[in-house]
PDB file of C-alpha atoms in Angstrom:
ATOM      1  CA  MET A   7       1.397  -7.288  15.619  1.00 96.00           C
ATOM      2  CA  ILE A   8       1.264  -6.239  11.975  1.00 98.00           C
ATOM      3  CA  ILE A   9       1.126  -8.835   9.197  1.00 98.00           C
ATOM      4  CA  THR A  10       1.569  -7.536   5.644  1.00 98.00           C
ATOM      5  CA  VAL A  11       0.225  -9.763   2.885  1.00 98.00           C
ATOM      6  CA  THR A  12       1.756  -9.458  -0.596  1.00 96.00           C
ATOM      7  CA  MET A  13       0.299 -12.063  -2.940  1.00 95.00           C
ATOM      8  CA  ASN A  14       2.032 -10.655  -6.011  1.00 94.00           C
ATOM      9  CA  PRO A  15       5.453  -9.395  -4.864  1.00 95.00           C
ATOM     10  CA  ALA A  16       8.154  -8.239  -7.256  1.00 93.00           C
ATOM     11  CA  ILE A  17      11.707  -7.191  -7.767  1.00 93.00           C
ATOM     12  CA  ASP A  18      11.301  -3.463  -8.389  1.00 88.00           C
ATOM     13  CA  LYS A  19      13.680  -2.254 -11.083  1.00 90.00           C
ATOM     14  CA  THR A  20      13.696   1.539 -11.340  1.00 87.00           C
ATOM     15  CA  VAL A  21      15.543   3.054 -14.297  1.00 91.00           C
ATOM     16  CA  GLU A  22      16.180   6.721 -14.960  1.00 90.00           C
ATOM     17  CA  ILE A  23      16.402   8.192 -18.467  1.00 92.00           C
ATOM     18  CA  ASP A  24      16.339  11.672 -19.963  1.00 92.00           C
ATOM     19  CA  SER A  25      13.187  11.171 -22.038  1.00 92.00           C
ATOM     20  CA  LEU A  26      11.397   8.020 -23.178  1.00 91.00           C
ATOM     21  CA  ILE A  27      11.685   7.446 -26.931  1.00 91.00           C
ATOM     22  CA  GLN A  28       9.013   4.988 -28.042  1.00 89.00           C
ATOM     23  CA  GLY A  29      10.283   2.662 -30.735  1.00 91.00           C
ATOM     24  CA  GLY A  30      13.833   3.968 -30.368  1.00 91.00           C
ATOM     25  CA  LEU A  31      16.992   3.529 -28.318  1.00 93.00           C
ATOM     26  CA  ASN A  32      16.826   4.666 -24.681  1.00 92.00           C
ATOM     27  CA  ARG A  33      20.023   4.970 -22.646  1.00 93.00           C
ATOM     28  CA  ILE A  34      19.685   4.450 -18.901  1.00 94.00           C
ATOM     29  CA  SER A  35      21.540   6.876 -16.640  1.00 91.00           C
ATOM     30  CA  LYS A  36      20.772   5.094 -13.360  1.00 88.00           C
ATOM     31  CA  VAL A  37      19.194   1.844 -12.226  1.00 90.00           C
ATOM     32  CA  GLU A  38      18.011   0.693  -8.780  1.00 85.00           C
ATOM     33  CA  TYR A  39      16.793  -2.729  -7.631  1.00 88.00           C
ATOM     34  CA  ASP A  40      14.746  -3.441  -4.514  1.00 88.00           C
ATOM     35  CA  ALA A  41      12.332  -5.935  -3.032  1.00 90.00           C
ATOM     36  CA  GLY A  42       8.842  -4.713  -3.844  1.00 88.00           C
ATOM     37  CA  GLY A  43       5.137  -5.320  -3.959  1.00 91.00           C
ATOM     38  CA  LYS A  44       2.726  -3.149  -1.985  1.00 93.00           C
ATOM     39  CA  GLY A  45       2.728  -5.137   1.256  1.00 96.00           C
ATOM     40  CA  ILE A  46       6.493  -5.506   1.190  1.00 96.00           C
ATOM     41  CA  ASN A  47       6.819  -1.751   0.675  1.00 94.00           C
ATOM     42  CA  VAL A  48       4.626  -1.288   3.760  1.00 97.00           C
ATOM     43  CA  SER A  49       6.873  -3.590   5.799  1.00 97.00           C
ATOM     44  CA  LYS A  50      10.006  -1.741   4.634  1.00 96.00           C
ATOM     45  CA  THR A  51       8.525   1.591   5.683  1.00 96.00           C
ATOM     46  CA  ILE A  52       7.379   0.285   9.059  1.00 97.00           C
ATOM     47  CA  ARG A  53      10.897  -1.031   9.678  1.00 97.00           C
ATOM     48  CA  GLU A  54      12.466   2.308   8.704  1.00 96.00           C
ATOM     49  CA  LEU A  55      10.183   4.065  11.189  1.00 96.00           C
ATOM     50  CA  GLY A  56      11.288   1.753  13.973  1.00 95.00           C
ATOM     51  CA  GLY A  57       8.290  -0.582  13.969  1.00 97.00           C
ATOM     52  CA  LYS A  58       7.975  -4.305  13.376  1.00 97.00           C
ATOM     53  CA  SER A  59       5.915  -6.414  11.007  1.00 97.00           C
ATOM     54  CA  ILE A  60       5.902  -9.870   9.468  1.00 98.00           C
ATOM     55  CA  ALA A  61       5.773 -10.003   5.666  1.00 98.00           C
ATOM     56  CA  THR A  62       3.973 -12.905   4.042  1.00 98.00           C
ATOM     57  CA  GLY A  63       2.420 -13.926   0.725  1.00 97.00           C
ATOM     58  CA  PHE A  64       3.851 -15.944  -2.180  1.00 97.00           C
ATOM     59  CA  LEU A  65       7.474 -16.156  -3.384  1.00 97.00           C
ATOM     60  CA  GLY A  66       8.916 -18.200  -6.238  1.00 96.00           C
ATOM     61  CA  GLY A  67      12.195 -18.837  -8.049  1.00 94.00           C
ATOM     62  CA  ASN A  68      15.423 -16.821  -7.914  1.00 94.00           C
ATOM     63  CA  ASN A  69      13.572 -13.527  -7.574  1.00 95.00           C
ATOM     64  CA  GLY A  70      11.690 -14.928  -4.590  1.00 95.00           C
ATOM     65  CA  ARG A  71      14.931 -15.982  -2.928  1.00 95.00           C
ATOM     66  CA  THR A  72      16.371 -12.535  -3.582  1.00 95.00           C
ATOM     67  CA  ILE A  73      13.370 -10.830  -1.962  1.00 95.00           C
ATOM     68  CA  ALA A  74      13.587 -13.082   1.098  1.00 96.00           C
ATOM     69  CA  SER A  75      17.303 -12.307   1.394  1.00 95.00           C
ATOM     70  CA  VAL A  76      16.745  -8.540   1.081  1.00 93.00           C
ATOM     71  CA  LEU A  77      14.066  -8.585   3.785  1.00 95.00           C
ATOM     72  CA  GLU A  78      16.356 -10.539   6.100  1.00 95.00           C
ATOM     73  CA  GLU A  79      19.163  -8.027   5.516  1.00 94.00           C
ATOM     74  CA  LYS A  80      16.771  -5.197   6.380  1.00 93.00           C
ATOM     75  CA  GLY A  81      15.749  -6.915   9.621  1.00 95.00           C
ATOM     76  CA  ILE A  82      12.196  -7.664   8.446  1.00 97.00           C
ATOM     77  CA  GLU A  83      10.731 -10.983   9.524  1.00 97.00           C
ATOM     78  CA  SER A  84       9.060 -12.939   6.718  1.00 96.00           C
ATOM     79  CA  ASP A  85       6.976 -16.082   6.397  1.00 97.00           C
ATOM     80  CA  PHE A  86       6.088 -16.659   2.733  1.00 97.00           C
ATOM     81  CA  VAL A  87       4.521 -19.634   0.971  1.00 97.00           C
ATOM     82  CA  ARG A  88       6.980 -20.929  -1.642  1.00 96.00           C
ATOM     83  CA  VAL A  89       5.473 -21.534  -5.074  1.00 95.00           C
ATOM     84  CA  ASP A  90       6.527 -22.810  -8.498  1.00 90.00           C
ATOM     85  CA  GLY A  91       7.415 -20.287 -11.176  1.00 90.00           C
ATOM     86  CA  GLU A  92       9.273 -17.001 -10.895  1.00 93.00           C
ATOM     87  CA  THR A  93       8.260 -13.996  -8.826  1.00 95.00           C
ATOM     88  CA  ARG A  94       7.853 -11.096 -11.234  1.00 94.00           C
ATOM     89  CA  THR A  95      10.086  -8.139 -11.993  1.00 93.00           C
ATOM     90  CA  ASN A  96       8.373  -4.740 -12.284  1.00 91.00           C
ATOM     91  CA  THR A  97      10.199  -2.089 -14.280  1.00 92.00           C
ATOM     92  CA  LYS A  98       9.581   1.588 -13.544  1.00 88.00           C
ATOM     93  CA  VAL A  99      10.899   4.057 -16.126  1.00 92.00           C
ATOM     94  CA  TYR A 100      11.415   7.497 -14.608  1.00 86.00           C
ATOM     95  CA  GLU A 101      12.037  10.505 -16.889  1.00 89.00           C
ATOM     96  CA  LYS A 102      13.701  13.767 -15.898  1.00 85.00           C
ATOM     97  CA  ASN A 103      10.435  15.673 -16.411  1.00 86.00           C
ATOM     98  CA  GLY A 104       8.818  13.516 -13.705  1.00 79.00           C
ATOM     99  CA  ALA A 105       6.881  11.231 -16.040  1.00 85.00           C
ATOM    100  CA  LEU A 106       6.687   7.622 -14.890  1.00 85.00           C
ATOM    101  CA  THR A 107       6.029   4.561 -17.051  1.00 91.00           C
ATOM    102  CA  GLU A 108       5.470   1.248 -15.269  1.00 88.00           C
ATOM    103  CA  LEU A 109       5.884  -2.198 -16.844  1.00 92.00           C
ATOM    104  CA  ASN A 110       4.479  -4.824 -14.481  1.00 88.00           C
ATOM    105  CA  GLU A 111       4.832  -8.558 -15.123  1.00 88.00           C
ATOM    106  CA  PRO A 112       1.964 -10.949 -14.250  1.00 84.00           C
ATOM    107  CA  GLY A 113       3.757 -13.237 -11.765  1.00 85.00           C
ATOM    108  CA  PRO A 114       3.320 -17.003 -11.235  1.00 92.00           C
ATOM    109  CA  VAL A 115       0.016 -18.896 -11.283  1.00 93.00           C
ATOM    110  CA  ILE A 116      -1.139 -19.858  -7.784  1.00 95.00           C
ATOM    111  CA  THR A 117      -2.819 -23.201  -7.138  1.00 94.00           C
ATOM    112  CA  GLU A 118      -5.756 -23.792  -4.821  1.00 94.00           C
ATOM    113  CA  GLU A 119      -3.485 -25.759  -2.484  1.00 95.00           C
ATOM    114  CA  GLN A 120      -1.011 -22.885  -2.259  1.00 96.00           C
ATOM    115  CA  MET A 121      -3.844 -20.447  -1.544  1.00 96.00           C
ATOM    116  CA  GLU A 122      -5.092 -22.691   1.253  1.00 96.00           C
ATOM    117  CA  ALA A 123      -1.566 -22.864   2.679  1.00 97.00           C
ATOM    118  CA  LEU A 124      -1.446 -19.067   2.848  1.00 97.00           C
ATOM    119  CA  LYS A 125      -4.882 -18.873   4.479  1.00 96.00           C
ATOM    120  CA  ASP A 126      -3.788 -21.395   7.121  1.00 96.00           C
ATOM    121  CA  LYS A 127      -0.650 -19.352   7.750  1.00 97.00           C
ATOM    122  CA  LEU A 128      -2.681 -16.151   8.203  1.00 98.00           C
ATOM    123  CA  LEU A 129      -5.158 -17.792  10.563  1.00 97.00           C
ATOM    124  CA  GLY A 130      -2.203 -18.961  12.635  1.00 97.00           C
ATOM    125  CA  TYR A 131      -1.300 -15.316  13.248  1.00 97.00           C
ATOM    126  CA  ALA A 132      -4.881 -14.139  13.767  1.00 97.00           C
ATOM    127  CA  GLY A 133      -5.912 -12.766  17.143  1.00 96.00           C
ATOM    128  CA  ALA A 134      -7.180  -9.640  18.853  1.00 95.00           C
ATOM    129  CA  ASP A 135      -3.724  -8.007  18.806  1.00 96.00           C
ATOM    130  CA  THR A 136      -3.132  -8.517  15.068  1.00 98.00           C
ATOM    131  CA  LEU A 137      -3.643  -6.160  12.135  1.00 98.00           C
ATOM    132  CA  PHE A 138      -3.515  -7.681   8.658  1.00 98.00           C
ATOM    133  CA  VAL A 139      -2.533  -5.378   5.795  1.00 98.00           C
ATOM    134  CA  LEU A 140      -4.040  -6.671   2.548  1.00 98.00           C
ATOM    135  CA  SER A 141      -2.668  -4.658  -0.343  1.00 94.00           C
ATOM    136  CA  GLY A 142      -1.939  -4.808  -4.022  1.00 91.00           C
ATOM    137  CA  SER A 143      -2.853  -7.074  -6.896  1.00 91.00           C
ATOM    138  CA  ILE A 144      -3.357 -10.819  -6.851  1.00 93.00           C
ATOM    139  CA  PRO A 145      -1.660 -13.343  -9.152  1.00 91.00           C
ATOM    140  CA  ALA A 146      -3.372 -15.612 -11.656  1.00 88.00           C
ATOM    141  CA  GLY A 147      -5.289 -18.457 -10.035  1.00 89.00           C
ATOM    142  CA  VAL A 148      -6.460 -16.402  -7.050  1.00 93.00           C
ATOM    143  CA  PRO A 149     -10.194 -15.510  -7.050  1.00 94.00           C
ATOM    144  CA  LYS A 150     -11.260 -11.866  -6.892  1.00 95.00           C
ATOM    145  CA  ASP A 151     -13.088 -12.336  -3.586  1.00 96.00           C
ATOM    146  CA  THR A 152      -9.957 -13.575  -1.811  1.00 96.00           C
ATOM    147  CA  TYR A 153      -9.464 -10.418   0.238  1.00 98.00           C
ATOM    148  CA  ALA A 154     -13.113 -10.493   1.296  1.00 97.00           C
ATOM    149  CA  ARG A 155     -12.768 -14.119   2.406  1.00 97.00           C
ATOM    150  CA  ILE A 156      -9.618 -13.389   4.381  1.00 98.00           C
ATOM    151  CA  ILE A 157     -11.218 -10.377   6.074  1.00 98.00           C
ATOM    152  CA  ARG A 158     -14.180 -12.440   7.246  1.00 98.00           C
ATOM    153  CA  ALA A 159     -11.968 -15.329   8.399  1.00 97.00           C
ATOM    154  CA  VAL A 160      -9.563 -13.262  10.506  1.00 98.00           C
ATOM    155  CA  HIS A 161     -12.411 -11.119  11.875  1.00 98.00           C
ATOM    156  CA  GLU A 162     -13.824 -14.306  13.404  1.00 97.00           C
ATOM    157  CA  LYS A 163     -10.618 -14.526  15.451  1.00 96.00           C
ATOM    158  CA  GLY A 164     -10.812 -10.884  16.529  1.00 97.00           C
ATOM    159  CA  SER A 165      -8.184  -9.473  14.160  1.00 98.00           C
ATOM    160  CA  LYS A 166      -8.341  -6.111  12.394  1.00 98.00           C
ATOM    161  CA  VAL A 167      -7.755  -5.552   8.672  1.00 98.00           C
ATOM    162  CA  LEU A 168      -6.379  -2.664   6.617  1.00 98.00           C
ATOM    163  CA  LEU A 169      -7.365  -2.954   2.945  1.00 98.00           C
ATOM    164  CA  ASP A 170      -5.550  -1.170   0.117  1.00 96.00           C
ATOM    165  CA  ALA A 171      -6.724  -2.486  -3.247  1.00 95.00           C
ATOM    166  CA  ASP A 172      -8.517  -1.390  -6.400  1.00 93.00           C
ATOM    167  CA  GLY A 173     -11.163  -2.599  -8.844  1.00 93.00           C
ATOM    168  CA  GLU A 174     -13.062  -5.757  -7.949  1.00 95.00           C
ATOM    169  CA  LEU A 175     -10.653  -6.545  -5.124  1.00 95.00           C
ATOM    170  CA  PHE A 176     -11.661  -3.295  -3.440  1.00 95.00           C
ATOM    171  CA  ARG A 177     -15.355  -3.513  -4.329  1.00 95.00           C
ATOM    172  CA  LEU A 178     -15.724  -7.041  -2.935  1.00 96.00           C
ATOM    173  CA  GLY A 179     -13.336  -6.398  -0.064  1.00 96.00           C
ATOM    174  CA  VAL A 180     -15.243  -3.453   1.420  1.00 96.00           C
ATOM    175  CA  GLU A 181     -18.393  -5.596   1.583  1.00 95.00           C
ATOM    176  CA  ALA A 182     -16.577  -7.665   4.224  1.00 97.00           C
ATOM    177  CA  ALA A 183     -16.110  -4.484   6.315  1.00 97.00           C
ATOM    178  CA  PRO A 184     -12.354  -4.132   6.800  1.00 97.00           C
ATOM    179  CA  ASP A 185     -11.485  -1.886   9.717  1.00 97.00           C
ATOM    180  CA  ILE A 186      -9.293   0.578   7.780  1.00 98.00           C
ATOM    181  CA  ILE A 187      -9.175   1.423   4.070  1.00 97.00           C
ATOM    182  CA  LYS A 188      -6.914   3.694   2.021  1.00 97.00           C
ATOM    183  CA  PRO A 189      -8.373   4.306  -1.440  1.00 95.00           C
ATOM    184  CA  ASN A 190      -7.023   7.020  -3.683  1.00 91.00           C
ATOM    185  CA  ARG A 191      -9.134   9.505  -5.624  1.00 90.00           C
ATOM    186  CA  VAL A 192      -9.274   7.370  -8.806  1.00 91.00           C
ATOM    187  CA  GLU A 193     -10.224   4.235  -6.898  1.00 92.00           C
ATOM    188  CA  LEU A 194     -13.097   6.053  -5.178  1.00 90.00           C
ATOM    189  CA  GLU A 195     -14.310   7.476  -8.488  1.00 91.00           C
ATOM    190  CA  GLU A 196     -14.176   4.001 -10.023  1.00 91.00           C
ATOM    191  CA  TYR A 197     -16.000   2.502  -7.051  1.00 90.00           C
ATOM    192  CA  ALA A 198     -18.765   5.127  -7.370  1.00 87.00           C
ATOM    193  CA  GLU A 199     -18.877   4.566 -11.163  1.00 89.00           C
ATOM    194  CA  MET A 200     -18.056   8.187 -11.901  1.00 84.00           C
ATOM    195  CA  ASP A 201     -16.845   9.071 -15.390  1.00 80.00           C
ATOM    196  CA  TYR A 202     -15.531  12.479 -14.285  1.00 80.00           C
ATOM    197  CA  ARG A 203     -13.165  13.926 -11.705  1.00 85.00           C
ATOM    198  CA  ALA A 204     -15.066  14.087  -8.435  1.00 82.00           C
ATOM    199  CA  SER A 205     -15.008  17.196  -6.267  1.00 84.00           C
ATOM    200  CA  GLU A 206     -13.643  16.927  -2.749  1.00 83.00           C
ATOM    201  CA  GLU A 207     -17.182  17.245  -1.391  1.00 86.00           C
ATOM    202  CA  GLU A 208     -18.210  14.262  -3.505  1.00 89.00           C
ATOM    203  CA  LEU A 209     -15.198  12.265  -2.326  1.00 88.00           C
ATOM    204  CA  VAL A 210     -16.152  12.918   1.291  1.00 89.00           C
ATOM    205  CA  HIS A 211     -19.722  11.829   0.550  1.00 89.00           C
ATOM    206  CA  ILE A 212     -18.495   8.566  -1.012  1.00 90.00           C
ATOM    207  CA  ALA A 213     -16.099   7.930   1.858  1.00 90.00           C
ATOM    208  CA  GLU A 214     -18.804   8.539   4.468  1.00 90.00           C
ATOM    209  CA  LYS A 215     -20.895   5.736   2.970  1.00 89.00           C
ATOM    210  CA  PHE A 216     -18.210   3.260   3.991  1.00 93.00           C
ATOM    211  CA  LYS A 217     -19.014   4.100   7.605  1.00 89.00           C
ATOM    212  CA  ASP A 218     -22.437   2.536   7.063  1.00 88.00           C
ATOM    213  CA  LYS A 219     -20.683  -0.700   6.081  1.00 89.00           C
ATOM    214  CA  GLY A 220     -18.871  -0.796   9.411  1.00 92.00           C
ATOM    215  CA  ILE A 221     -15.517   0.543   8.215  1.00 95.00           C
ATOM    216  CA  GLY A 222     -14.156   2.674  11.044  1.00 93.00           C
ATOM    217  CA  SER A 223     -11.139   4.492   9.567  1.00 96.00           C
ATOM    218  CA  ILE A 224     -10.752   5.880   6.047  1.00 96.00           C
ATOM    219  CA  ALA A 225      -7.841   7.709   4.426  1.00 96.00           C
ATOM    220  CA  VAL A 226      -8.223   9.066   0.894  1.00 95.00           C
ATOM    221  CA  SER A 227      -4.964   9.946  -0.849  1.00 92.00           C
ATOM    222  CA  MET A 228      -5.254  12.609  -3.545  1.00 90.00           C
ATOM    223  CA  GLY A 229      -1.718  13.031  -4.870  1.00 86.00           C
ATOM    224  CA  GLN A 230      -0.689  16.664  -5.232  1.00 86.00           C
ATOM    225  CA  SER A 231      -4.008  17.708  -3.679  1.00 89.00           C
ATOM    226  CA  GLY A 232      -3.091  16.101  -0.358  1.00 91.00           C
ATOM    227  CA  ALA A 233      -5.371  13.715   1.515  1.00 94.00           C
ATOM    228  CA  MET A 234      -8.556  13.397   3.550  1.00 95.00           C
ATOM    229  CA  PHE A 235      -9.063  11.368   6.703  1.00 96.00           C
ATOM    230  CA  LEU A 236     -12.242  10.106   8.361  1.00 95.00           C
ATOM    231  CA  LEU A 237     -11.083   9.059  11.816  1.00 94.00           C
ATOM    232  CA  ASP A 238     -12.728   8.921  15.238  1.00 88.00           C
ATOM    233  CA  GLY A 239     -15.887  10.618  14.022  1.00 87.00           C
ATOM    234  CA  GLN A 240     -14.030  13.551  12.463  1.00 90.00           C
ATOM    235  CA  THR A 241     -13.251  14.444   8.858  1.00 93.00           C
ATOM    236  CA  ALA A 242      -9.969  16.202   8.164  1.00 94.00           C
ATOM    237  CA  ARG A 243      -8.424  17.672   5.032  1.00 94.00           C
ATOM    238  CA  CYS A 244      -4.663  18.110   4.610  1.00 95.00           C
ATOM    239  CA  PRO A 245      -2.871  19.860   1.753  1.00 94.00           C
ATOM    240  CA  ALA A 246       0.167  18.104   0.300  1.00 90.00           C
ATOM    241  CA  LEU A 247       3.497  18.971   1.866  1.00 92.00           C
ATOM    242  CA  SER A 248       6.041  20.934  -0.144  1.00 84.00           C
ATOM    243  CA  VAL A 249       8.958  18.602  -0.841  1.00 83.00           C
ATOM    244  CA  LYS A 250      11.401  18.047  -3.684  1.00 78.00           C
ATOM    245  CA  ALA A 251       9.742  15.153  -5.480  1.00 69.00           C
ATOM    246  CA  HIS A 252      11.812  12.440  -7.076  1.00 68.00           C
ATOM    247  CA  SER A 253       9.191   9.762  -7.725  1.00 65.00           C
ATOM    248  CA  THR A 254       5.603   9.223  -6.590  1.00 69.00           C
ATOM    249  CA  VAL A 255       6.137   5.443  -6.573  1.00 70.00           C
ATOM    250  CA  GLY A 256       5.474   4.063  -3.093  1.00 75.00           C
ATOM    251  CA  ALA A 257       3.775   7.165  -1.641  1.00 86.00           C
ATOM    252  CA  GLY A 258       0.469   5.336  -1.189  1.00 91.00           C
ATOM    253  CA  ASP A 259       2.205   2.343   0.394  1.00 94.00           C
ATOM    254  CA  ALA A 260       3.973   4.707   2.783  1.00 95.00           C
ATOM    255  CA  MET A 261       0.618   6.133   3.889  1.00 96.00           C
ATOM    256  CA  VAL A 262      -0.663   2.590   4.476  1.00 97.00           C
ATOM    257  CA  ALA A 263       2.421   1.942   6.609  1.00 97.00           C
ATOM    258  CA  GLY A 264       1.606   5.072   8.601  1.00 97.00           C
ATOM    259  CA  LEU A 265      -1.953   3.888   9.200  1.00 98.00           C
ATOM    260  CA  ALA A 266      -0.759   0.439  10.274  1.00 98.00           C
ATOM    261  CA  LEU A 267       1.919   1.763  12.603  1.00 97.00           C
ATOM    262  CA  ALA A 268      -0.531   4.256  14.099  1.00 97.00           C
ATOM    263  CA  TRP A 269      -2.913   1.381  14.865  1.00 97.00           C
ATOM    264  CA  ASP A 270      -0.102  -0.678  16.393  1.00 97.00           C
ATOM    265  CA  GLN A 271       1.064   2.232  18.560  1.00 96.00           C
ATOM    266  CA  LYS A 272      -2.500   3.289  19.406  1.00 96.00           C
ATOM    267  CA  LEU A 273      -1.949   6.840  18.202  1.00 96.00           C
ATOM    268  CA  ALA A 274      -4.707   9.437  18.429  1.00 95.00           C
ATOM    269  CA  ALA A 275      -6.325  10.734  15.233  1.00 95.00           C
ATOM    270  CA  GLU A 276      -4.203  13.876  14.913  1.00 95.00           C
ATOM    271  CA  GLU A 277      -0.929  12.008  15.398  1.00 97.00           C
ATOM    272  CA  THR A 278      -2.105   9.386  12.899  1.00 97.00           C
ATOM    273  CA  ILE A 279      -2.780  12.079  10.300  1.00 97.00           C
ATOM    274  CA  ARG A 280       0.574  13.786  10.859  1.00 97.00           C
ATOM    275  CA  LEU A 281       2.422  10.491  10.533  1.00 97.00           C
ATOM    276  CA  CYS A 282       0.560   9.487   7.373  1.00 97.00           C
ATOM    277  CA  MET A 283       1.079  12.839   5.643  1.00 96.00           C
ATOM    278  CA  ALA A 284       4.747  13.040   6.618  1.00 96.00           C
ATOM    279  CA  VAL A 285       5.732   9.515   5.614  1.00 96.00           C
ATOM    280  CA  SER A 286       3.827   9.783   2.325  1.00 94.00           C
ATOM    281  CA  ALA A 287       5.528  13.082   1.465  1.00 92.00           C
ATOM    282  CA  GLY A 288       8.885  11.662   2.471  1.00 92.00           C
ATOM    283  CA  ALA A 289       8.402   8.706   0.150  1.00 90.00           C
ATOM    284  CA  VAL A 290       8.217  10.882  -2.970  1.00 87.00           C
ATOM    285  CA  THR A 291      11.710  12.237  -2.215  1.00 87.00           C
ATOM    286  CA  THR A 292      13.349   8.794  -2.455  1.00 82.00           C
ATOM    287  CA  ILE A 293      14.480   6.716  -5.413  1.00 72.00           C
ATOM    288  CA  GLY A 294      12.146   3.903  -6.490  1.00 67.00           C
ATOM    289  CA  THR A 295      10.285   2.261  -3.607  1.00 72.00           C
ATOM    290  CA  LYS A 296      12.806   3.063  -0.892  1.00 80.00           C
ATOM    291  CA  PRO A 297      11.155   4.400   2.296  1.00 90.00           C
ATOM    292  CA  PRO A 298      12.000   7.797   3.792  1.00 91.00           C
ATOM    293  CA  SER A 299      14.194   7.996   6.867  1.00 92.00           C
ATOM    294  CA  LYS A 300      12.635   8.324  10.301  1.00 94.00           C
ATOM    295  CA  GLU A 301      14.478  11.620  10.777  1.00 95.00           C
ATOM    296  CA  LEU A 302      12.922  13.097   7.627  1.00 94.00           C
ATOM    297  CA  VAL A 303       9.457  11.922   8.651  1.00 95.00           C
ATOM    298  CA  GLU A 304       9.799  13.523  12.084  1.00 95.00           C
ATOM    299  CA  GLU A 305      10.819  16.802  10.447  1.00 94.00           C
ATOM    300  CA  LEU A 306       7.945  16.698   7.945  1.00 95.00           C
ATOM    301  CA  LYS A 307       5.397  16.063  10.705  1.00 96.00           C
ATOM    302  CA  LYS A 308       5.939  19.646  11.843  1.00 94.00           C
ATOM    303  CA  GLN A 309       4.778  20.953   8.449  1.00 93.00           C
ATOM    304  CA  VAL A 310       1.448  19.107   8.342  1.00 95.00           C
ATOM    305  CA  VAL A 311      -1.604  21.382   8.279  1.00 94.00           C
ATOM    306  CA  ILE A 312      -4.889  19.810   9.395  1.00 94.00           C
ATOM    307  CA  ALA A 313      -8.268  21.381   8.637  1.00 92.00           C
ATOM    308  CA  TYR A 314     -11.232  19.672  10.246  1.00 88.00           C
ATOM    309  CA  LEU A 315     -14.332  19.726   8.062  1.00 83.00           C
ATOM    310  CA  LYS A 316     -16.784  18.467  10.652  1.00 62.00           C
TER     311      LYS A 316
END
């Protein structure tokens, strides 16, 4: 069973324009709305690939009701804690030259009681057959060590955890030894306090240190440079697939969905890598945060090139 946790969900509004004019009039050629937030994006992708998950977190106001309705229409089970205030709307401005500008709202303030209600809900799902996906930002009122606390609590019940976060959420979270992590290049550089672009050898070195913390599986997404995977005692490097890119929004979430589904289906390392690379590449061909089709992912799997480093 996969449980995705989205503490700061959103209505994703993706608008397309020719070129962004700061301080001037911008005419929108196309607009798309969808239920979003990193964990929700993971659940949408898992559903598109034929898997199942339960989406949880916090929802509030009309936007929250809209998200719940969209998930129901998509056949995704949800179990959110209802809160006061309005779930945020995130606006993504996509230009024809591929440039992306994101305007993310803060979301509602979460009380201690609401946080405890979510923790109780998660512990109710915890067990040896459960993977929790903790991803994305947290709203105001939620302490930075929340992911770390959740990891330790569900580990006590035998559950596994996949962490996809940045900044302090990531730094504190990895100290609780999640089972799977998916940092990107920038997040690793920030974690290692680098003020320059790390080489791939340096990224591997940083990633290997997580093994000492008890983290078993690591995927490092590197955008146009592809990705690296540390799975089952092996380190693999994969170049990015050649696809017609529409938007990079959601590519990282798609890779997280691949990792989660691979865990749920008990896939071997090579199949896990092929799935992750294919679904991530497929995601950049879609509009906004819409997941790629299962048919496209199956086709892209055939194009994945895996080079084992050790």
